[in-house]
Amino acid sequence: MFFSMLMLTGALAFSQAHTVSGTIKDAQGGAVPYATITEKGTKNATTADAKGNFSIKMKGNGDLMITATGFEANSVASSGDVVNVSLKTSTTELATVTVTTALGIQRNKNTLPYAAQQISGDEVSRARGANAASALSGKVSGLQIIQGNGIGGSTNVVIRGIKSLTGNNQALFVVDGVPINNANNNAINRTPPDQKRKDQTTGGGGYDYGNAAADINPDDIESINVLKGAAATAIYGSRGANGVIMITSKKAKRGLGITINSGIVESSIDKTTFPKYQKEYGAGYSDPYEKDGFFYFDVDGDGVKDLVTPTTEDASYGTKFDPNLLVYQWDAFDKTGPYYHTARPWVAAKNDPSTFYISPVSNNNSIMLDGVNDKGFFKLGYTRNDEKGVLPNSHVMKNIINFGAGYNIIDKLTATASVNYSKIDGKGRYGTGYNGRNVNQNFRQWYETNVDLKEQKEAYFRNQQNVTWNWSNPKDELNGLKPIYTDNYYWMVYQQYETDTRDRIFGNVSLNYKLNSWINVMGRISLDTYDELQEERIAKGSNIVSMYSRFNHGYTEKNYDLIANMDRNLTADINLKALAGVNLRRISENSMLALTNGGLIGPGVYSLGNSLNPINAPTETNTPRAVDGYFAGATLGYKEFLTLDGTIRRDRSSTLPEKNNAYNYYAISGSWVFSKNLQQADWLSSGKLRLNYATVGNDAPWGSILDVYNQPPPFGSAVLFSLPGTKNFSDLKPEYTKSKEIGLEMAFLKNRIGFDATFYHTNTTNQIIPVALSTATGFTSKFLNAGDIQNEGIELTVYGSPFKTREFSWDITVNWTRNRNKVLELFGDSKNLQLGSFQGGVSINATLGQPYGTIQGKTWGMIDPNDPTKIVPWDGSGEKLVKSNGRYYTTTTTNNVIGDVNPDWIGGIYNTVRYKGISLGFLIDIRSGGDLFSLDRYYGLATGVTVETTQLNDLGNPSRNTIADGGGVIMPGVTADGKPNAKRVENTYGTYGYAYNPNAAFIYDASYVKLRELVLSYALPQSWLTKTKIIKGAELSIIGRNLWIIHKNLPYSDPEENLSSGNIQGYQSGAYPTTRTIGANLKLKF
Amino acid sequence: MGACTKDISRFNDETKNSSNVAAETLFSNAVRNVVDGITTPNVNDNVFRFTVQHWGMATYEDEVQYDFSTRAIPERWWARMYRDVLADLKESARLVTADEKLDATAKANQLAMIDIMQVYTFQILVNTFGDVPYTEALDFNKPFPKYDDSKTVYLDLLTRLKADIAGLNDSGAGFIAAQDLIGQGSVSKWVIFANSLLVRMGMTIADEDDATAKSSFEAGDPKAISSSSDDIIFKYYGGSPNTNPIWVDIVQSGRLDYVSAKPLVNLLDSFVDPRLPLFYKPNSDGQWVGGIVGSVNTFSATARPSDKVAAPDFPAVLADYAEMEFYRAEAKERGYTVAGTAEEHYNKAITASIVSWGGTAASAATYLMRPEVAYTTATGTWKQKIGTQKWIALYNRPFEGWTELRRFDFPVLSLPVGAKSGFPNRLTYPGNEQQLNGTNYTDAASRMGDDKVEFKIFWDKF
């Protein structure tokens, strides 16, 4: 169906007609760039270039309407071939900006009665990131973006806070009116051996495959409008409750245009986000082992016992380095290596794990063609983004083709179609979480500082063998020369990488019929379909059981829309816009996961057939769903300064019980452009007040009504079934979000400065959640309607142009967001809902009366201020209690709130400085407050990997010396008698880490200030380009992303680094360092 | 378009999961889960081999040193018993009861077997935690059940077990052989198992409630295990995923975590116990060096669990003849009615243990003549003699071993190096119970004084 539209392009013939060209200037004679020139009464329009020049092929001989941001509209006759137009700076109105609102309806921002923030496609794509969603960070108020550092990883996109306790809180992505699936399909770690499915999002290992909105081509984005509140999005139905990222793809321009972008970037790690290793002590766990902290046996057969590195010990609390001490290290057991059976000086490694990271060059190329004439338009684009990761052998390739065309079949009937095809191929995505597949887990938590990474590299590449530093038993040459816990890292990335591929088509065909001058009817069928395959491997010869798994997943969503629109002036002062429509949504989704059982037969063959034991039945899912929606909306405008807007929608969803499956919701909003009533105040350029209220209903997750059984693999000939952990509920009702919003927009000094402020308040009630039960019920959770989360916040956007002359300008936009979130009700008397529990004994929770996302775990104790005989959990300010053995007292309870993942506020400062053809744009992205738990510190400090563990003590002696030798440390705090602790303890394994300190010691403030983007562009002068006669525009940019973390409080790591997108944030394990990219891009227009 | 909207509820139909299954499939699954639980050595699940100091760890000492929260062990143990075992048993019973076509005798037998497994699982919970949810447990309409007094629960379990024994009819059918992972379809096997369990549960509370212990023992003894051929074992297979979980953690994982522990190695060594090479294999130098409990141990230099224990199809034992003979010896010492002398039972128990581990009757006889072993000459009271030998015989049955160690208080074990608490007489309640079921949790904790590992279960009087 889509491809039939291809034929229409053949019909695009460029008819000859009367052409008008000219220049648009301001009152001072300066060029007005990018004005829109429209032939009145038609859709025929064009855009002026940066110099204000335009050319338009006229359909008739009507007037031309010229509009430009910040200027009053002007209308001129089109008589003659050359028309020069002068525009007056707008003084009394908000700039006439049209924004794309829900269902793709264009509206004048002046009268919009709800919060919406639009940014241009250029702002998203100019830093040449591969992911449009990540590029929004700091650029829109109310929008929180969290992105991990893995290649092609997922992006957490939340607008106005977490609303649903356990459901999806991610914003809805809509491209040209069509919802795009943005699922994160990472949830399961498929690595055996225990066959128990662990959740990737809670640190159970596995890979971050990214979310599906990454398939949107940043180069095909004309603009992004973020609809933040329910009033703006209610018409989208349930999925709009979390806000909508409305993406309008590029529209073709008059004539034939070609745009080419070609760029390369080099990536490297930001070393401030990587551990600083101590260089004084080597392998071991504070144990003498067989002799002096070493294994002790005859290596070279001379009958004399030798000192051997304790290769099994993945910690660095061992023997002090001493270049005069000769030790047989891991390489003494590598037969092919230069140091086989050779002792080497006991010294710190020259090349620490940061040398594992590479600085690859990635490239990005795109070409966009477009054309428009009287009968229609087309566009065709191709983008190839070849992104290489900083881990060796990691790579994500995106190939995206965009096609769009429209044709005016008859005067009143227009057909349009768009198709996007994308193919994403990933290889070697980074392993995540607390899992051996994550190389950083070792680098940050379990490492021997005597291991030289470069020597490990050479050892692997000599024969592509798994030559590890972590021999399981070097004494046993026959069976012990294999990894005990850790493979050679190069073996890991070159032998057992994952691969994945996703083929996706999304697009739509529509017919638009103009019934009369004020009613048109649109019918549209849209499709979003993808198939993906994720294959994971563990090579034979690794430290764990070899394995191959394949996960096939298919998703198809079809939307059938029929929408009638009217736009009529009821009287000279009153305008009515109304719409009514029906949307039928049909989703089919299925998956199959199959994996080998018990290992692989032969090496190198990754197929199910190569399974050592017969494979267990694959796990299949089939979860179709349907939602029928009926909606209507009306907008009444009075003299362009009062607007009243209302929408209603009724949905029927297949996931709810039949008797409760229909639900209604509505939104009402109003705005008053009060500056129209204050025209005598000439300092005020414009002012608008907005007010709205909305409710949005939501349905249930698939399969939460009927009870079914789980089926484990059979035990011999015994068939097994089991009750699932979650009890379903046959009487679920829809859940509702209610939201209120008040906003004020003002601009001053002829629009030189202005702001847009919004206060909002939402409650999501009657939530459909699997409430956590005591497992003594026999279930972990049960679906119910329960819970209430409140979000209250302020969004503020301030913009201004401190300098503006013809040649020099500086524009600045500041976005600031403060959200306060509170769990008002859970289920019955329950006070806590555990969202995820993690390695290290901490959990992330929704706790009654607290913000969503409390971190709970063990904390220090302190003497009860009211009763000195009692010990109470540390209150955050008292003196920490030290036990008589000199170590901290730790609570036995694990339900102490020790952190809150929510930031106090987030913000972005976005600057653009222009001088003639040069422009410099940079974005400072800020997060203030919010906590995270670092498992990296929890273990890394215990194992003595980082420099803090070798510091000097209060006596000025090396703290790792024995106390007898002047070493040891004193833990700050008080003893049970209230006196300051004076007991010195040995600085051994665990002293600074988990073994002797509560979880609370590893909670860090996740604030940061980042120089997120910097783009320096130079547009080649038009005068040079005109000589070429072909090139219409050329711009060379130097671009940088994540250049500098200006401020952070988390040592050696990026506070933004996370495991995956989703509701559970605030936990780091094996965190990857920040990837810094610097590159150049050339943009040519023909 | 309107035609599409007629019936959308069909989209919710399950096409990949069953909503109707046979009762015995849930029963088998529950049996498998509870046996896996008591068998696995995984440090995330079952850490009692460290508690009884039969095993130590090479490097990662947290659980050996009694830190049970870093890996949330109470939470996983509790969830396994309630959610993965008891819930499936309850559902299985519901389906059996609802099955109108089932023969009445078979139905009664099946319900009795299911109940025996419920009793078995609940006594594990009581013996682990103390007060636990019981009367309000296993009901999703009571999301936050109260905790019942542990002794009341225990006595009710005994009543149930006696009723189950009365309800078993070995002339009728039980579950089909393929689904009956304990009795292989034999109801008589279940009669033996239930009576042996009655003996065990009775004797467990002997220090607290002598009368109940006596009556339970005497009721169960005649039909309890009377030879090694009666042993209640659970067979594992040689191939994934149905192997013994010990093999998964020791062999398949490729890790070298688990080592022997000095207290048992040294004792076996000094007694010249023929089970030493059956329990453990020597270190790389062929020496029987036991690991230091709670300390880092060099794997290659330490003796470790034997290949026999780590075989993929090594069976799990739920109850055996050696254990029953120790109970009979103890019963005699306590003055309960039982044939024979304490010494005879003691000798039979040790012989059965040695033989079932692969030793010979001759080596057992030699062993029994050693002065430190012989009942008449071994050190200490009957509690010390039986306690010490039972501690050895319950090797690889860590949960039962822990119960008996708490009950006999022999052998006396030192705290591990770096112990984070005193000897764990119980596990603390799960973290998610603290968070979710706060009121009832606090009630239960305050009944005990505090939710500490040192607190003793009601029957642990000394």
Short mmCIF file of C-alpha atoms in Angstrom, two decimals, chain A residues 270-502:
data_model
loop_
_atom_site.label_atom_id
_atom_site.label_comp_id
_atom_site.label_asym_id
_atom_site.label_seq_id
_atom_site.Cartn_x
_atom_site.Cartn_y
_atom_site.Cartn_z
CA ASP A 270 36.30 10.89 30.06
CA LYS A 271 38.90 9.75 32.59
CA THR A 272 37.24 11.64 35.42
CA THR A 273 34.54 8.98 35.17
CA PHE A 274 36.93 6.07 35.55
CA PRO A 275 38.64 4.71 38.68
CA LYS A 276 41.97 6.03 39.84
CA TYR A 277 43.90 2.90 40.77
CA GLN A 278 46.24 2.63 43.69
CA LYS A 279 49.76 1.58 42.72
CA GLU A 280 51.13 0.35 46.02
CA TYR A 281 49.64 -3.06 46.73
CA GLY A 282 48.89 -6.02 44.52
CA ALA A 283 46.67 -9.10 44.37
CA GLY A 284 45.11 -10.59 47.46
CA TYR A 285 42.53 -10.39 50.20
CA SER A 286 44.66 -9.46 53.22
CA ASP A 287 45.59 -13.07 53.65
CA PRO A 288 49.04 -14.58 53.94
CA TYR A 289 48.04 -17.43 51.61
CA GLU A 290 50.85 -19.96 51.43
CA LYS A 291 53.73 -17.57 51.95
CA ASP A 292 53.93 -13.81 52.47
CA GLY A 293 50.66 -13.20 50.62
CA PHE A 294 51.53 -15.45 47.70
CA PHE A 295 50.89 -18.96 46.54
CA TYR A 296 54.01 -20.99 47.08
CA PHE A 297 54.98 -23.94 44.94
CA ASP A 298 57.64 -24.98 42.50
CA VAL A 299 56.80 -23.45 39.12
CA ASP A 300 59.88 -24.07 37.00
CA GLY A 301 60.73 -27.55 38.25
CA ASP A 302 64.02 -26.65 39.94
CA GLY A 303 62.83 -28.21 43.16
CA VAL A 304 62.62 -24.88 44.92
CA LYS A 305 59.27 -23.40 45.83
CA ASP A 306 58.45 -20.10 44.18
CA LEU A 307 56.28 -17.13 45.02
CA VAL A 308 53.22 -17.05 42.78
CA THR A 309 50.58 -14.33 42.49
CA PRO A 310 47.34 -15.49 44.10
CA THR A 311 45.65 -15.46 40.70
CA THR A 312 42.31 -16.54 42.09
CA GLU A 313 42.03 -13.43 44.24
CA ASP A 314 40.24 -10.59 42.48
CA ALA A 315 41.20 -7.94 45.01
CA SER A 316 44.17 -5.69 45.63
CA TYR A 317 44.68 -5.93 49.37
CA GLY A 318 47.74 -8.11 48.90
CA THR A 319 51.45 -7.68 49.26
CA LYS A 320 53.08 -4.28 48.92
CA PHE A 321 54.77 -3.80 45.60
CA ASP A 322 58.52 -4.21 45.64
CA PRO A 323 60.54 -4.16 42.42
CA ASN A 324 63.17 -6.33 44.05
CA LEU A 325 60.73 -9.11 44.78
CA LEU A 326 60.44 -11.61 41.93
CA VAL A 327 57.09 -13.30 41.57
CA TYR A 328 55.64 -15.75 39.07
CA GLN A 329 52.61 -13.94 37.78
CA TRP A 330 49.71 -14.98 35.56
CA ASP A 331 51.91 -14.79 32.49
CA ALA A 332 54.29 -17.36 33.97
CA PHE A 333 51.60 -19.93 33.10
CA ASP A 334 50.95 -18.73 29.55
CA LYS A 335 52.94 -21.22 27.46
CA THR A 336 52.91 -19.00 24.41
CA GLY A 337 53.93 -15.88 26.26
CA PRO A 338 57.35 -14.30 26.70
CA TYR A 339 57.34 -14.80 30.46
CA TYR A 340 56.44 -18.48 30.61
CA HIS A 341 57.94 -19.88 33.79
CA THR A 342 59.64 -16.56 34.39
CA ALA A 343 59.43 -14.54 37.57
CA ARG A 344 58.95 -10.80 37.22
CA PRO A 345 59.32 -7.84 39.56
CA TRP A 346 56.33 -7.30 41.84
CA VAL A 347 55.18 -3.89 40.64
CA ALA A 348 51.98 -2.06 39.75
CA ALA A 349 50.73 -2.49 36.22
CA LYS A 350 51.92 0.08 33.73
CA ASN A 351 48.68 -0.08 31.78
CA ASP A 352 45.59 0.07 33.93
CA PRO A 353 42.10 -0.89 32.71
CA SER A 354 41.48 2.53 31.17
CA THR A 355 43.74 1.35 28.37
CA PHE A 356 41.13 -1.22 27.47
CA TYR A 357 39.04 1.60 26.02
CA ILE A 358 39.69 2.68 22.47
CA SER A 359 39.11 5.94 20.63
CA PRO A 360 37.18 4.90 17.56
CA VAL A 361 36.12 7.12 14.70
CA SER A 362 32.47 6.93 13.78
CA ASN A 363 30.84 8.46 10.77
CA ASN A 364 27.47 9.74 9.87
CA ASN A 365 26.24 10.59 6.41
CA SER A 366 22.87 11.62 5.17
CA ILE A 367 21.27 12.88 2.05
CA MET A 368 17.81 14.37 1.82
CA LEU A 369 16.10 15.19 -1.48
CA ASP A 370 12.86 17.05 -1.70
CA GLY A 371 10.68 18.81 -4.16
CA VAL A 372 7.35 20.56 -4.36
CA ASN A 373 5.15 21.76 -7.14
CA ASP A 374 1.51 22.66 -7.60
CA LYS A 375 0.38 19.11 -7.69
CA GLY A 376 2.28 17.73 -4.78
CA PHE A 377 5.55 17.11 -3.04
CA PHE A 378 7.98 14.38 -2.31
CA LYS A 379 10.98 13.82 -0.15
CA LEU A 380 13.48 11.04 0.01
CA GLY A 381 16.24 10.68 2.52
CA TYR A 382 18.92 8.22 3.42
CA THR A 383 20.96 8.27 6.57
CA ARG A 384 23.76 5.97 7.52
CA ASN A 385 25.06 6.27 11.01
CA ASP A 386 27.98 4.05 11.81
CA GLU A 387 28.65 4.36 15.50
CA LYS A 388 31.58 2.62 17.12
CA GLY A 389 31.84 2.19 20.85
CA VAL A 390 34.75 2.85 23.12
CA LEU A 391 34.83 -0.85 24.02
CA PRO A 392 36.73 -2.86 21.41
CA ASN A 393 34.55 -4.62 18.85
CA SER A 394 31.39 -2.69 19.63
CA HIS A 395 29.39 -1.20 16.89
CA VAL A 396 25.87 -0.01 16.08
CA MET A 397 25.00 0.67 12.47
CA LYS A 398 21.84 2.48 11.53
CA ASN A 399 20.55 2.68 8.00
CA ILE A 400 17.42 4.74 7.63
CA ILE A 401 15.44 5.56 4.53
CA ASN A 402 12.68 8.13 4.67
CA PHE A 403 10.19 8.65 1.95
CA GLY A 404 7.23 10.96 1.86
CA ALA A 405 5.00 12.18 -0.90
CA GLY A 406 1.73 13.95 -1.42
CA TYR A 407 -0.38 14.58 -4.44
CA ASN A 408 -3.35 16.83 -5.03
CA ILE A 409 -5.59 14.41 -6.87
CA ILE A 410 -8.26 16.97 -7.41
CA ASP A 411 -8.58 20.38 -5.93
CA LYS A 412 -10.25 19.15 -2.80
CA LEU A 413 -8.60 15.79 -2.38
CA THR A 414 -5.02 15.29 -1.33
CA ALA A 415 -3.30 12.01 -0.82
CA THR A 416 -0.13 11.74 1.19
CA ALA A 417 2.05 8.91 2.29
CA SER A 418 5.21 8.48 4.21
CA VAL A 419 7.37 5.45 4.77
CA ASN A 420 10.36 5.11 7.00
CA TYR A 421 12.47 2.06 6.82
CA SER A 422 15.21 1.53 9.30
CA LYS A 423 17.65 -1.22 9.93
CA ILE A 424 19.68 -1.19 13.09
CA ASP A 425 22.51 -3.67 13.47
CA GLY A 426 24.28 -3.92 16.76
CA LYS A 427 27.32 -5.93 17.68
CA GLY A 428 29.17 -6.04 20.95
CA ARG A 429 26.84 -3.87 23.01
CA TYR A 430 28.18 -3.43 26.51
CA GLY A 431 27.25 -5.97 29.16
CA THR A 432 25.51 -4.34 32.10
CA GLY A 433 24.84 -4.79 35.79
CA TYR A 434 26.36 -7.09 38.35
CA ASN A 435 27.40 -9.71 35.90
CA GLY A 436 30.57 -11.19 34.53
CA ARG A 437 29.65 -10.08 31.01
CA ASN A 438 30.20 -6.51 32.15
CA VAL A 439 33.95 -5.89 31.91
CA ASN A 440 33.60 -2.78 34.02
CA GLN A 441 32.34 -4.84 36.91
CA ASN A 442 35.90 -6.12 37.29
CA PHE A 443 37.56 -2.83 36.51
CA ARG A 444 35.63 -1.10 39.24
CA GLN A 445 34.99 -3.85 41.75
CA TRP A 446 37.18 -6.92 41.48
CA TYR A 447 40.62 -6.35 40.12
CA GLU A 448 44.30 -6.96 40.72
CA THR A 449 46.30 -3.78 40.27
CA ASN A 450 49.32 -5.80 39.18
CA VAL A 451 47.56 -6.92 35.98
CA ASP A 452 48.77 -5.05 32.93
CA LEU A 453 45.92 -4.74 30.45
CA LYS A 454 48.23 -4.37 27.49
CA GLU A 455 49.89 -7.68 28.36
CA GLN A 456 46.47 -9.26 28.62
CA LYS A 457 45.74 -7.91 25.15
CA GLU A 458 48.91 -9.40 23.72
CA ALA A 459 48.19 -12.67 25.48
CA TYR A 460 44.80 -12.90 23.83
CA PHE A 461 45.91 -11.87 20.37
CA ARG A 462 48.83 -14.28 20.26
CA ASN A 463 46.47 -17.21 19.74
CA GLN A 464 42.96 -15.90 20.35
CA GLN A 465 42.91 -17.92 23.55
CA ASN A 466 41.28 -17.14 26.84
CA VAL A 467 44.51 -16.36 28.67
CA THR A 468 43.26 -14.83 31.87
CA TRP A 469 45.07 -13.28 34.81
CA ASN A 470 42.54 -15.10 36.94
CA TRP A 471 43.78 -18.73 36.69
CA SER A 472 41.60 -21.01 38.75
CA ASN A 473 44.52 -23.07 40.03
CA PRO A 474 47.97 -22.36 38.60
CA LYS A 475 49.37 -25.28 40.56
CA ASP A 476 47.32 -27.68 38.48
CA GLU A 477 48.64 -27.34 34.92
CA LEU A 478 46.22 -29.94 33.64
CA ASN A 479 42.94 -28.58 34.93
CA GLY A 480 43.72 -25.35 36.70
CA LEU A 481 44.77 -23.15 33.79
CA LYS A 482 41.35 -21.76 33.07
CA PRO A 483 39.61 -18.69 34.40
CA ILE A 484 38.02 -18.99 37.81
CA TYR A 485 35.79 -15.91 37.66
CA THR A 486 37.09 -13.63 34.97
CA ASP A 487 37.88 -14.24 31.33
CA ASN A 488 40.46 -12.34 29.39
CA TYR A 489 38.61 -9.12 28.56
CA TYR A 490 39.66 -9.28 24.92
CA TRP A 491 38.33 -12.81 24.72
CA MET A 492 35.07 -11.46 26.09
CA VAL A 493 34.65 -8.73 23.51
CA TYR A 494 36.04 -10.61 20.52
CA GLN A 495 34.65 -14.09 21.14
CA GLN A 496 31.35 -13.70 22.88
CA TYR A 497 29.78 -10.50 21.73
CA GLU A 498 26.06 -10.17 21.25
CA THR A 499 24.55 -9.26 17.92
CA ASP A 500 21.19 -7.81 17.19
CA THR A 501 19.22 -6.49 14.32
CA ARG A 502 15.96 -4.65 14.01
#
